[in-house]
PDB file of C-alpha atoms in Angstrom:
ATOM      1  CA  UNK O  25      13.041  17.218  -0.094  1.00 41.00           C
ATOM      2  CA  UNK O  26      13.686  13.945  -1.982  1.00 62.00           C
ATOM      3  CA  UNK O  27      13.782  13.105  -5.776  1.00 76.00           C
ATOM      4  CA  UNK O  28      11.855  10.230  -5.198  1.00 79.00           C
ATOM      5  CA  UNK O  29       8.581  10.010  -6.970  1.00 84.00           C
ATOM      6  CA  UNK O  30       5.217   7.862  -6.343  1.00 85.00           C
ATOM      7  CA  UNK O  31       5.310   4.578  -7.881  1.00 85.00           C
ATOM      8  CA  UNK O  32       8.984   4.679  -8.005  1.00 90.00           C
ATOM      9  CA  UNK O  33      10.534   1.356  -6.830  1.00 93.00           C
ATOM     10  CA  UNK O  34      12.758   1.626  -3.645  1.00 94.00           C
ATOM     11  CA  UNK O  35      14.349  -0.116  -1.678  1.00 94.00           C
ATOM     12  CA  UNK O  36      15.051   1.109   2.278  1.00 93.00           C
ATOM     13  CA  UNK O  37      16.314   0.854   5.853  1.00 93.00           C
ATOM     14  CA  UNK O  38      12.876   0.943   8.188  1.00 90.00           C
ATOM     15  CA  UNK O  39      13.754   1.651  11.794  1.00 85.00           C
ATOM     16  CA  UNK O  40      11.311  -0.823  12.395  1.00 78.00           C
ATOM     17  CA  UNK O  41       7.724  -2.175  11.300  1.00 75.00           C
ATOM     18  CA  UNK O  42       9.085  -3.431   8.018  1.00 80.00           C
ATOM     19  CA  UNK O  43       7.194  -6.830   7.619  1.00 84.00           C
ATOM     20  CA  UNK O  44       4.143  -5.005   6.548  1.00 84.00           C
ATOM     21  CA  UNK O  45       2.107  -3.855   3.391  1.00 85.00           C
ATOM     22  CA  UNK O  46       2.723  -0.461   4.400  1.00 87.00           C
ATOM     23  CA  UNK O  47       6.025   0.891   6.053  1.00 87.00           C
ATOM     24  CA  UNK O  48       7.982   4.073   6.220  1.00 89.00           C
ATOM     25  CA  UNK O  49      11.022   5.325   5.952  1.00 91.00           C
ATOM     26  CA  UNK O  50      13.713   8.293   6.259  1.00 91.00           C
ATOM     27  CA  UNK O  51      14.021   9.617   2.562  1.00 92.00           C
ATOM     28  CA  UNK O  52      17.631   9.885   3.095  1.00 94.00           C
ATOM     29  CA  UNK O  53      18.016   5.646   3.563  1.00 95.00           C
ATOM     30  CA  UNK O  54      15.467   5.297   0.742  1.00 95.00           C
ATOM     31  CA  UNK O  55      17.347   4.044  -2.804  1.00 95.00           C
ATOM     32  CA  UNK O  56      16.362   3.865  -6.466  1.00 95.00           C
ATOM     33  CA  UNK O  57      16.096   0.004  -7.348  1.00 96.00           C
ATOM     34  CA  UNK O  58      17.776  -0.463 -10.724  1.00 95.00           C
ATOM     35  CA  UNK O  59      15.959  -1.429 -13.450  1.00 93.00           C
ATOM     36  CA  UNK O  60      16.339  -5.485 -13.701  1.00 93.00           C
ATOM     37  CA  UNK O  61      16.918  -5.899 -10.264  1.00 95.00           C
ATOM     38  CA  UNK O  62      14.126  -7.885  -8.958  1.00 93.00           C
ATOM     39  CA  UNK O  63      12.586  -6.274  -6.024  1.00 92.00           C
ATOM     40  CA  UNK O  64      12.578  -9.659  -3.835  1.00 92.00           C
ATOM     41  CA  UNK O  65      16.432  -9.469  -4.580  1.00 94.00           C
ATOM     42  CA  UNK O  66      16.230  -5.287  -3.760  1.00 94.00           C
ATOM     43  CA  UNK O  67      14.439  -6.229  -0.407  1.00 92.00           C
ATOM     44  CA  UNK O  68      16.963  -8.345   0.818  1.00 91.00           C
ATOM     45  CA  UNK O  69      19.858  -5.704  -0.002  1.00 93.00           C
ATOM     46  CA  UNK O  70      19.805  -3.454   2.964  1.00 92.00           C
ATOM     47  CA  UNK O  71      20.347  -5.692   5.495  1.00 89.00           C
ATOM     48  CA  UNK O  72      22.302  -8.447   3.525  1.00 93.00           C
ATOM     49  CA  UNK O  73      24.343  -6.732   1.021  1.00 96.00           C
ATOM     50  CA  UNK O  74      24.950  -3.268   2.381  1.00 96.00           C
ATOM     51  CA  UNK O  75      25.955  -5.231   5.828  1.00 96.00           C
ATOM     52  CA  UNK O  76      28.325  -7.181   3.252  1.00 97.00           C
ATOM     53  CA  UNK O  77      30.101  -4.271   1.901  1.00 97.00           C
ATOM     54  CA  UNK O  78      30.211  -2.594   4.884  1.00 97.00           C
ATOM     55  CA  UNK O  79      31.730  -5.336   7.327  1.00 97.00           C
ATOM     56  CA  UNK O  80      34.544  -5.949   4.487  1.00 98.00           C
ATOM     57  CA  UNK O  81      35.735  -2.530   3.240  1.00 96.00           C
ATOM     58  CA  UNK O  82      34.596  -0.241   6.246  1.00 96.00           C
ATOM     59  CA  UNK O  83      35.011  -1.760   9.451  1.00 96.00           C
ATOM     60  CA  UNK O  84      37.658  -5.057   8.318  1.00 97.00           C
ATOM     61  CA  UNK O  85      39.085  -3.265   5.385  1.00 97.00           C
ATOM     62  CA  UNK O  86      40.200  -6.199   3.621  1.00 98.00           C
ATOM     63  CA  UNK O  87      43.025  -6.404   1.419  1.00 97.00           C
ATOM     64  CA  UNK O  88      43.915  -8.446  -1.151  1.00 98.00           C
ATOM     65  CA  UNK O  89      44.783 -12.270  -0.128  1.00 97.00           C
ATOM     66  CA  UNK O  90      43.696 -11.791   3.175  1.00 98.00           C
ATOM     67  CA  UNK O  91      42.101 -14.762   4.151  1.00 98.00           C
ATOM     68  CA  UNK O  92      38.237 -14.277   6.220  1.00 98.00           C
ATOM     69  CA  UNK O  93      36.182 -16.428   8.819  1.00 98.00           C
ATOM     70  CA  UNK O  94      33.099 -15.517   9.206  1.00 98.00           C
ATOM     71  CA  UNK O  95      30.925 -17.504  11.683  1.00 97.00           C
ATOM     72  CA  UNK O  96      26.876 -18.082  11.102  1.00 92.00           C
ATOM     73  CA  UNK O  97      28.345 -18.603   7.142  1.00 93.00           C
ATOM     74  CA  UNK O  98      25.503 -20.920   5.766  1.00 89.00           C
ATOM     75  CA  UNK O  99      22.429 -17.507   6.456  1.00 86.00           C
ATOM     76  CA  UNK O 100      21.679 -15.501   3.493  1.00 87.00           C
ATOM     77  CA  UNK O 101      24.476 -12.660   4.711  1.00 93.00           C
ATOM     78  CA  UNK O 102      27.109 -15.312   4.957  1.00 93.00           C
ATOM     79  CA  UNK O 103      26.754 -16.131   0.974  1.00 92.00           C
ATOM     80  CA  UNK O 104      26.896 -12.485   0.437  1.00 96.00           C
ATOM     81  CA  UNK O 105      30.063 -12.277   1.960  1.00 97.00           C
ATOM     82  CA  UNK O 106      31.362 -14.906   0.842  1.00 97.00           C
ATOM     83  CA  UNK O 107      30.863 -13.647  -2.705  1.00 96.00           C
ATOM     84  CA  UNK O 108      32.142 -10.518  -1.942  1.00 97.00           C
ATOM     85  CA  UNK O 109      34.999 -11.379  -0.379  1.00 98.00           C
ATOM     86  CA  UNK O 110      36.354 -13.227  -3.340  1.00 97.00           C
ATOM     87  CA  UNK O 111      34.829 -10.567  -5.828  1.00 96.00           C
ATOM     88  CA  UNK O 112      37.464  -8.051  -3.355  1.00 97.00           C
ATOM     89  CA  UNK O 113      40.348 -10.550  -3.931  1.00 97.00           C
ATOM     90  CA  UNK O 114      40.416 -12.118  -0.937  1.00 97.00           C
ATOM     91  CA  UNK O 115      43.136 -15.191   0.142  1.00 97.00           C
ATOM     92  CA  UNK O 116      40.813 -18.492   1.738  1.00 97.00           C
ATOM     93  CA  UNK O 117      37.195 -17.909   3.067  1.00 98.00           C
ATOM     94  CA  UNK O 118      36.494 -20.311   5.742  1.00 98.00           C
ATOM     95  CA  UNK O 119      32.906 -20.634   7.227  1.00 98.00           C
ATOM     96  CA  UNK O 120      31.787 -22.221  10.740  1.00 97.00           C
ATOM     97  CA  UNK O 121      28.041 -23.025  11.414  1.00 94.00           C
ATOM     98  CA  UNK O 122      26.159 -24.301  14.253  1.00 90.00           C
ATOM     99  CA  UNK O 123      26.270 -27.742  13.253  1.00 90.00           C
ATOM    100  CA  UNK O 124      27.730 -30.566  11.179  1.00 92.00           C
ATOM    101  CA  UNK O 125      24.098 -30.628   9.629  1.00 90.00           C
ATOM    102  CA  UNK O 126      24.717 -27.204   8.276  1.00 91.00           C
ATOM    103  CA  UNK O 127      28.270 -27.956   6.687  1.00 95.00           C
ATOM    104  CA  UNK O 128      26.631 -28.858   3.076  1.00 94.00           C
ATOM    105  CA  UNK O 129      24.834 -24.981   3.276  1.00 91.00           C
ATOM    106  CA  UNK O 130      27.785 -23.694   4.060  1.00 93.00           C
ATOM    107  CA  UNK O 131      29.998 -24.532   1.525  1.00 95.00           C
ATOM    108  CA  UNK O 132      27.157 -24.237  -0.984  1.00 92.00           C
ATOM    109  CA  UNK O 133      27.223 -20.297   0.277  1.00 91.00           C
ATOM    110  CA  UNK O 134      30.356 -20.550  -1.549  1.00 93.00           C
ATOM    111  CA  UNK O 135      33.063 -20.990   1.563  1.00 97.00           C
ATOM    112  CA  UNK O 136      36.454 -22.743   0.962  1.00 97.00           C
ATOM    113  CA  UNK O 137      36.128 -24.661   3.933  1.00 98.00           C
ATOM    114  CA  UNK O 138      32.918 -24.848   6.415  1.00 97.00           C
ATOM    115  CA  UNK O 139      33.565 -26.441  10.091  1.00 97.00           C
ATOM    116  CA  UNK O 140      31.008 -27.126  12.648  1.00 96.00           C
ATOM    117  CA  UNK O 141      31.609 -24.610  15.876  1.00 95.00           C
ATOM    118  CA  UNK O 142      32.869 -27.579  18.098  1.00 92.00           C
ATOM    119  CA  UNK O 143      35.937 -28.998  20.307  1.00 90.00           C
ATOM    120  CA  UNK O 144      37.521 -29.427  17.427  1.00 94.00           C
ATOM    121  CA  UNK O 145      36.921 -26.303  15.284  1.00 96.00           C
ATOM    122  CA  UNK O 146      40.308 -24.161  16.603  1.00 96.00           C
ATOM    123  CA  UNK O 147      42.377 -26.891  15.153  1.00 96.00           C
ATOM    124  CA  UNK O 148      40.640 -27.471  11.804  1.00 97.00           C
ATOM    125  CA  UNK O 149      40.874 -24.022  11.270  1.00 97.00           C
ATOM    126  CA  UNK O 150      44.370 -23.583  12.102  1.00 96.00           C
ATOM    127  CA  UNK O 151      45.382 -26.652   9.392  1.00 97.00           C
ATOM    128  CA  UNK O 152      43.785 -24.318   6.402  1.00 97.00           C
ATOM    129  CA  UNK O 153      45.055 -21.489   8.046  1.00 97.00           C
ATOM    130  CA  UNK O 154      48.345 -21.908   9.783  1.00 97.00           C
ATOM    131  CA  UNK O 155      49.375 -18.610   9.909  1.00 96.00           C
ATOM    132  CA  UNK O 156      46.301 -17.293  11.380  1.00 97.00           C
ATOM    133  CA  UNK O 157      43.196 -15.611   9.699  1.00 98.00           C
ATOM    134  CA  UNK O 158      43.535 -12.170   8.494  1.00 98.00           C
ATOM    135  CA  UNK O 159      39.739 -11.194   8.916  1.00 98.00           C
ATOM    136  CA  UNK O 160      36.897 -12.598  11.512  1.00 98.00           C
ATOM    137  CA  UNK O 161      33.578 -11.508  11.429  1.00 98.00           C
ATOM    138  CA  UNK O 162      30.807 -12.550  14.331  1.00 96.00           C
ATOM    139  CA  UNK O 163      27.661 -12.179  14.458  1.00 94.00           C
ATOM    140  CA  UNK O 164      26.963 -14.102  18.160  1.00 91.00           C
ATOM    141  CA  UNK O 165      28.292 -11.935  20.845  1.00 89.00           C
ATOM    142  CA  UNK O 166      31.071 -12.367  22.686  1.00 89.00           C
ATOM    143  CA  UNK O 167      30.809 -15.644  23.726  1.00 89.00           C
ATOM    144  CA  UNK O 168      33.837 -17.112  20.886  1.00 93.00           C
ATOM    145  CA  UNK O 169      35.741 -13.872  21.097  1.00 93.00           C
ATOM    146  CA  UNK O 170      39.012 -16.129  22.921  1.00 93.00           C
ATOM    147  CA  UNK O 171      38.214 -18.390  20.285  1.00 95.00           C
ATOM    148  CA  UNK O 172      38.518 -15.039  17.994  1.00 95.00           C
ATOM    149  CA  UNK O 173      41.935 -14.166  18.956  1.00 95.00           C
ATOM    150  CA  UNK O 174      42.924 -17.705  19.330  1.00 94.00           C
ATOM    151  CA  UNK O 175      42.305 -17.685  15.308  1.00 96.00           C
ATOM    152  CA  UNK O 176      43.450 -13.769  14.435  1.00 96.00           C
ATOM    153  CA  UNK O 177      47.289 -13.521  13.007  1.00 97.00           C
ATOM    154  CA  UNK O 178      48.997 -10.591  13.498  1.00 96.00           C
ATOM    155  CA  UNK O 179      47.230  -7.956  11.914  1.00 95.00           C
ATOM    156  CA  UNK O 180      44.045  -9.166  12.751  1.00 97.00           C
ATOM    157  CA  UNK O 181      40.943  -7.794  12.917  1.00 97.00           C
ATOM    158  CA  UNK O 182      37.864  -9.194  14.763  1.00 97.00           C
ATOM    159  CA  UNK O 183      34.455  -7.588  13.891  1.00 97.00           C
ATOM    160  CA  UNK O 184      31.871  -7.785  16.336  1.00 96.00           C
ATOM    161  CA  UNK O 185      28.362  -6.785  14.390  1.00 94.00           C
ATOM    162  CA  UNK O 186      25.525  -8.715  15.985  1.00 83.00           C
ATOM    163  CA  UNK O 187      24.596 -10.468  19.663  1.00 77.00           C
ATOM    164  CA  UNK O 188      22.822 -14.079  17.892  1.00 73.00           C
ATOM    165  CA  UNK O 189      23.662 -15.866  20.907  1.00 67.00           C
ATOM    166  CA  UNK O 190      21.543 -13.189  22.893  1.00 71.00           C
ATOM    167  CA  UNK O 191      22.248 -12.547  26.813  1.00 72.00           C
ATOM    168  CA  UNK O 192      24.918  -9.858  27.805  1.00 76.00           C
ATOM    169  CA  UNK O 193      27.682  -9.648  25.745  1.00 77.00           C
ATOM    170  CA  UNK O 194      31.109 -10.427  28.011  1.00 78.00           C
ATOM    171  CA  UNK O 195      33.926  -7.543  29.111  1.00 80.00           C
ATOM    172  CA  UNK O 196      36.463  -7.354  25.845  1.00 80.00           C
ATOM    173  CA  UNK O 197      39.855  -8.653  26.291  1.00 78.00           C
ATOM    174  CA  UNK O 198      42.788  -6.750  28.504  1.00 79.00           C
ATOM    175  CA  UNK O 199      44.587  -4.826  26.239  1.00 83.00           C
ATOM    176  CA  UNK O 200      47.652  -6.584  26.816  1.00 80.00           C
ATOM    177  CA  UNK O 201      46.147  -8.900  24.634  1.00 83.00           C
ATOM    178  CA  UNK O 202      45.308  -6.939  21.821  1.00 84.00           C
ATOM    179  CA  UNK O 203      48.772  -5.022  21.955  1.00 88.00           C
ATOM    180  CA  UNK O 204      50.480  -8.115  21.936  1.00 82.00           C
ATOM    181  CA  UNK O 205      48.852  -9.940  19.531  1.00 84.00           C
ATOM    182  CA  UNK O 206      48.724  -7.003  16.985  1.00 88.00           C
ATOM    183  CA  UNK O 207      44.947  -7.870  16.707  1.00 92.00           C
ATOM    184  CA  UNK O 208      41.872  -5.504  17.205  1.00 94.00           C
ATOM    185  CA  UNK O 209      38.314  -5.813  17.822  1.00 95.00           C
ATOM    186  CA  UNK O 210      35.640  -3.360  15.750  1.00 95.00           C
ATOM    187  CA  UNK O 211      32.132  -3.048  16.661  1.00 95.00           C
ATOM    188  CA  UNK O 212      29.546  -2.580  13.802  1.00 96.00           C
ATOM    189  CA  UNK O 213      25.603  -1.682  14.081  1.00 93.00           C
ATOM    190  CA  UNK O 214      23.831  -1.268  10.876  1.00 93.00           C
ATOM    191  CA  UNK O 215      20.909  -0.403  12.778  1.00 91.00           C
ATOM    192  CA  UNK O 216      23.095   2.710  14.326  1.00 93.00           C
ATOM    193  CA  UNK O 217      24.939   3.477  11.167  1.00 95.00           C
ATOM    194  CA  UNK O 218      21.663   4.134   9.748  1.00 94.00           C
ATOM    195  CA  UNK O 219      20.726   6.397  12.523  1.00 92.00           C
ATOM    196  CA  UNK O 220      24.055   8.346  12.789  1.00 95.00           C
ATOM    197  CA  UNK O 221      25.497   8.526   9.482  1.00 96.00           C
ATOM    198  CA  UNK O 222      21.770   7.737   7.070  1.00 95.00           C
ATOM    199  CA  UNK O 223      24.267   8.955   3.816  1.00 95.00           C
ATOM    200  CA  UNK O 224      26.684   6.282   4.472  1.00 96.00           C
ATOM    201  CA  UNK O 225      23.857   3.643   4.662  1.00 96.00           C
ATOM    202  CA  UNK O 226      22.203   4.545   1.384  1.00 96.00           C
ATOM    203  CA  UNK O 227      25.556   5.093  -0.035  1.00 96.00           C
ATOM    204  CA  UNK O 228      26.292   1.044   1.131  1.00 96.00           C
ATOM    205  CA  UNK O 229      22.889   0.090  -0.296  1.00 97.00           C
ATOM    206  CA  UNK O 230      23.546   1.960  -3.731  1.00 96.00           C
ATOM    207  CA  UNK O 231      26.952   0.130  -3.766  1.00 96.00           C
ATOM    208  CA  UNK O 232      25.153  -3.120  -2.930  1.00 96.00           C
ATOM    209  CA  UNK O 233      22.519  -2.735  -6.031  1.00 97.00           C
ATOM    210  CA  UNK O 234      26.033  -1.965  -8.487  1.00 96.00           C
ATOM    211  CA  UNK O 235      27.400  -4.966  -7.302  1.00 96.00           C
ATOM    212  CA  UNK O 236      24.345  -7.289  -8.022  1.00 96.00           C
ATOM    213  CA  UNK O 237      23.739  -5.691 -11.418  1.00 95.00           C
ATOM    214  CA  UNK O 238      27.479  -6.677 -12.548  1.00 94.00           C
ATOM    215  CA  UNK O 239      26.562 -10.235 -11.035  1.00 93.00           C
ATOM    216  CA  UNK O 240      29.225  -9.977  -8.449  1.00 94.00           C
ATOM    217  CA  UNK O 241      27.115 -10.956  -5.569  1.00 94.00           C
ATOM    218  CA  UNK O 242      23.818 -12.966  -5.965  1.00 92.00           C
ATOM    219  CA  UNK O 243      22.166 -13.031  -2.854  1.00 90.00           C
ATOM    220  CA  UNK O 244      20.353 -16.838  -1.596  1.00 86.00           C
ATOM    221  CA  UNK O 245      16.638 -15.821  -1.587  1.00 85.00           C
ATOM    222  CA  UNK O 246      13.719 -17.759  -0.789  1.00 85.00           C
ATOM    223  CA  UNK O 247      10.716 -16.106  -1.286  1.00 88.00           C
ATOM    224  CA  UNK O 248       7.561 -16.670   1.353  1.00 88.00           C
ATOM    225  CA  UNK O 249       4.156 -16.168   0.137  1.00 87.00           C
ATOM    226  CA  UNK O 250       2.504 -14.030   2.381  1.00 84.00           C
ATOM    227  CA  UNK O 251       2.183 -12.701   5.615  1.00 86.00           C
ATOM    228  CA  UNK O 252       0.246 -15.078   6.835  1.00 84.00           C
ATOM    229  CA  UNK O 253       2.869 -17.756   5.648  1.00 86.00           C
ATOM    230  CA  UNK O 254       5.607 -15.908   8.533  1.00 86.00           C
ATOM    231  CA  UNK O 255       5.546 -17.886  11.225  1.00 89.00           C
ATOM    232  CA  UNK O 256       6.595 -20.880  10.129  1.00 88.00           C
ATOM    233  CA  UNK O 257       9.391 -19.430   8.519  1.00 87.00           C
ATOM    234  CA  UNK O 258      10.091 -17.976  12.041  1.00 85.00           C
ATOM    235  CA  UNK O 259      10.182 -21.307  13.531  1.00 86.00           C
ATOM    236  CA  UNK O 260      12.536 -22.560  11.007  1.00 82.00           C
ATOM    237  CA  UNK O 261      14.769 -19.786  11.428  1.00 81.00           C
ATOM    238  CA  UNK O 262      14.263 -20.453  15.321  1.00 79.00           C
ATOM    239  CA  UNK O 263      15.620 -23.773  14.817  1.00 78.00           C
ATOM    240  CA  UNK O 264      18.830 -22.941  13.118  1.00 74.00           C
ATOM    241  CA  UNK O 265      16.838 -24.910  10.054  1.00 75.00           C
ATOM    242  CA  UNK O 266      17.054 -21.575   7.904  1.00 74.00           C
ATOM    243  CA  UNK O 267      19.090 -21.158   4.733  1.00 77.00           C
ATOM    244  CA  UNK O 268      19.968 -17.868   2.990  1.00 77.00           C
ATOM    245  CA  UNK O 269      17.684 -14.950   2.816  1.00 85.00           C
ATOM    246  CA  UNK O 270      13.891 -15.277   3.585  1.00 86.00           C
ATOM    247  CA  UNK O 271      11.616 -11.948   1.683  1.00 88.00           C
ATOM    248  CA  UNK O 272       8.134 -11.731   2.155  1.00 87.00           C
ATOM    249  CA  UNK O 273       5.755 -11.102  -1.152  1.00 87.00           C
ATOM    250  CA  UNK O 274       2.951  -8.835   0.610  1.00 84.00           C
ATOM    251  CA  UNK O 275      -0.108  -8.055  -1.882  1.00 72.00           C
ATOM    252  CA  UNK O 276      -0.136  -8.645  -5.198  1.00 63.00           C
TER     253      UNK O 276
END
């Protein structure tokens, strides 16, 4: 049973097949769009803002001054976050990003401070942060986790939510490591969240669409034509070109 009703606009987490002009989806991740919410904003919501609230107050639960990293900060969930984290009362947001290219799309995300992942990234980071960052979030793997808990104070947390980098991920840390260093490594999936726990998804993504109707988040969103105008988009993305949050207009 679901209250939903034809014509109603929705927004929804598709366990695949979404990029089309007709998908489905479990009723239980399907959610009312607001009225005034535009529904290229409402499309990118499940998997940018939902992800948002969830990485900050479920899995990091941040408090107040805590200062965040988050790496892969110039895509469209990095401005999220960023926006978010500050809305939550966070301390300093610091980005990284592939690139010295990508510096000027980071801190127009709305980072503090944005820092190219190179030699010289642990040290830049440490000067804004000197006592360590409270908060890390990484989308790539494990391939900067030492870098991670070379960053983490005590008290850290390190949130592990995506594999960008691709491959196999690497064997965590001894737990000597963790135990000494206070610090400790989460794991998030929205894909699996959605699958396991569908109320706490929908319950992200209705907290998401409050949180864009007060104007506390604004997520970056460029919107692409058509279907047929995809691939391009892809190789942009492919390149590490990409910036914010690419929706797809499909019909009319």
């Amino acid at each position: 049973m679901t209250d939903k009703q034809v014509g109603q606009r929705v927004a929804a987490f598709t366990p695949g097949g979404g990029l089309a002009e007709v998908a489905l989806a479990n009723a239980e991740v399907t959610v009312s769009v607001p009225d005034g919410i535009p529904l290229e904003t409402a499309a990118s919501a499940p998997l940018v803002v939902s992800t948002a609230v969830l990485l900050l107050t479920e899995r990091a639960r941040i408090r107040l001054g805590e200062t965040v990293l988050m790496h892969s900060a110039s895509g469209g969930l990095g401005s999220v976050v960023s926006q978010l984290a500050a809305t939550l009362g966070s301390g300093r947001r610091i980005g990284t990003v592939g690139r010295a290219g990508k510096i000027a799309d980071g801190l127009a995300a709305g980072w503090d401070d944005v820092f190219a992942r190179d030699d010289d990234l642990a040290e830049a980071v440490h000067k804004v942060a000197p006592g360590g960052v409270d908060v890390i979030l990484d989308p790539t793997g494990t391939g900067l986790l030492d870098l991670d808990l070379s960053l983490a104070a005590p008290g850290g947390r390190v949130v592990l939510f995506g594999n960008a980098a691709g491959g196999t991920p690497a064997p965590l840390p001894q737990a000597g490591r963790l135990i000494g260093g206070n610090v400790g490594i989460i794991g998030f999936s929205m894909s699996r969240l959605t699958a396991s726990n569908p109320r706490a998804a929908a319950e992200a993504l209705t907290n998401g669409f409050e949180l864009i109707a007060r104007g506390s988040v604004r997520p970056d969103i460029t919107v692409v034509e058509s279907l047929g105008s995809v691939a391009p988009v892809h190789d942009l993305l492919a390149g590490g070109l990409g910036r914010g949050k690419y929706v797809v207009q499909v019909g009319t």
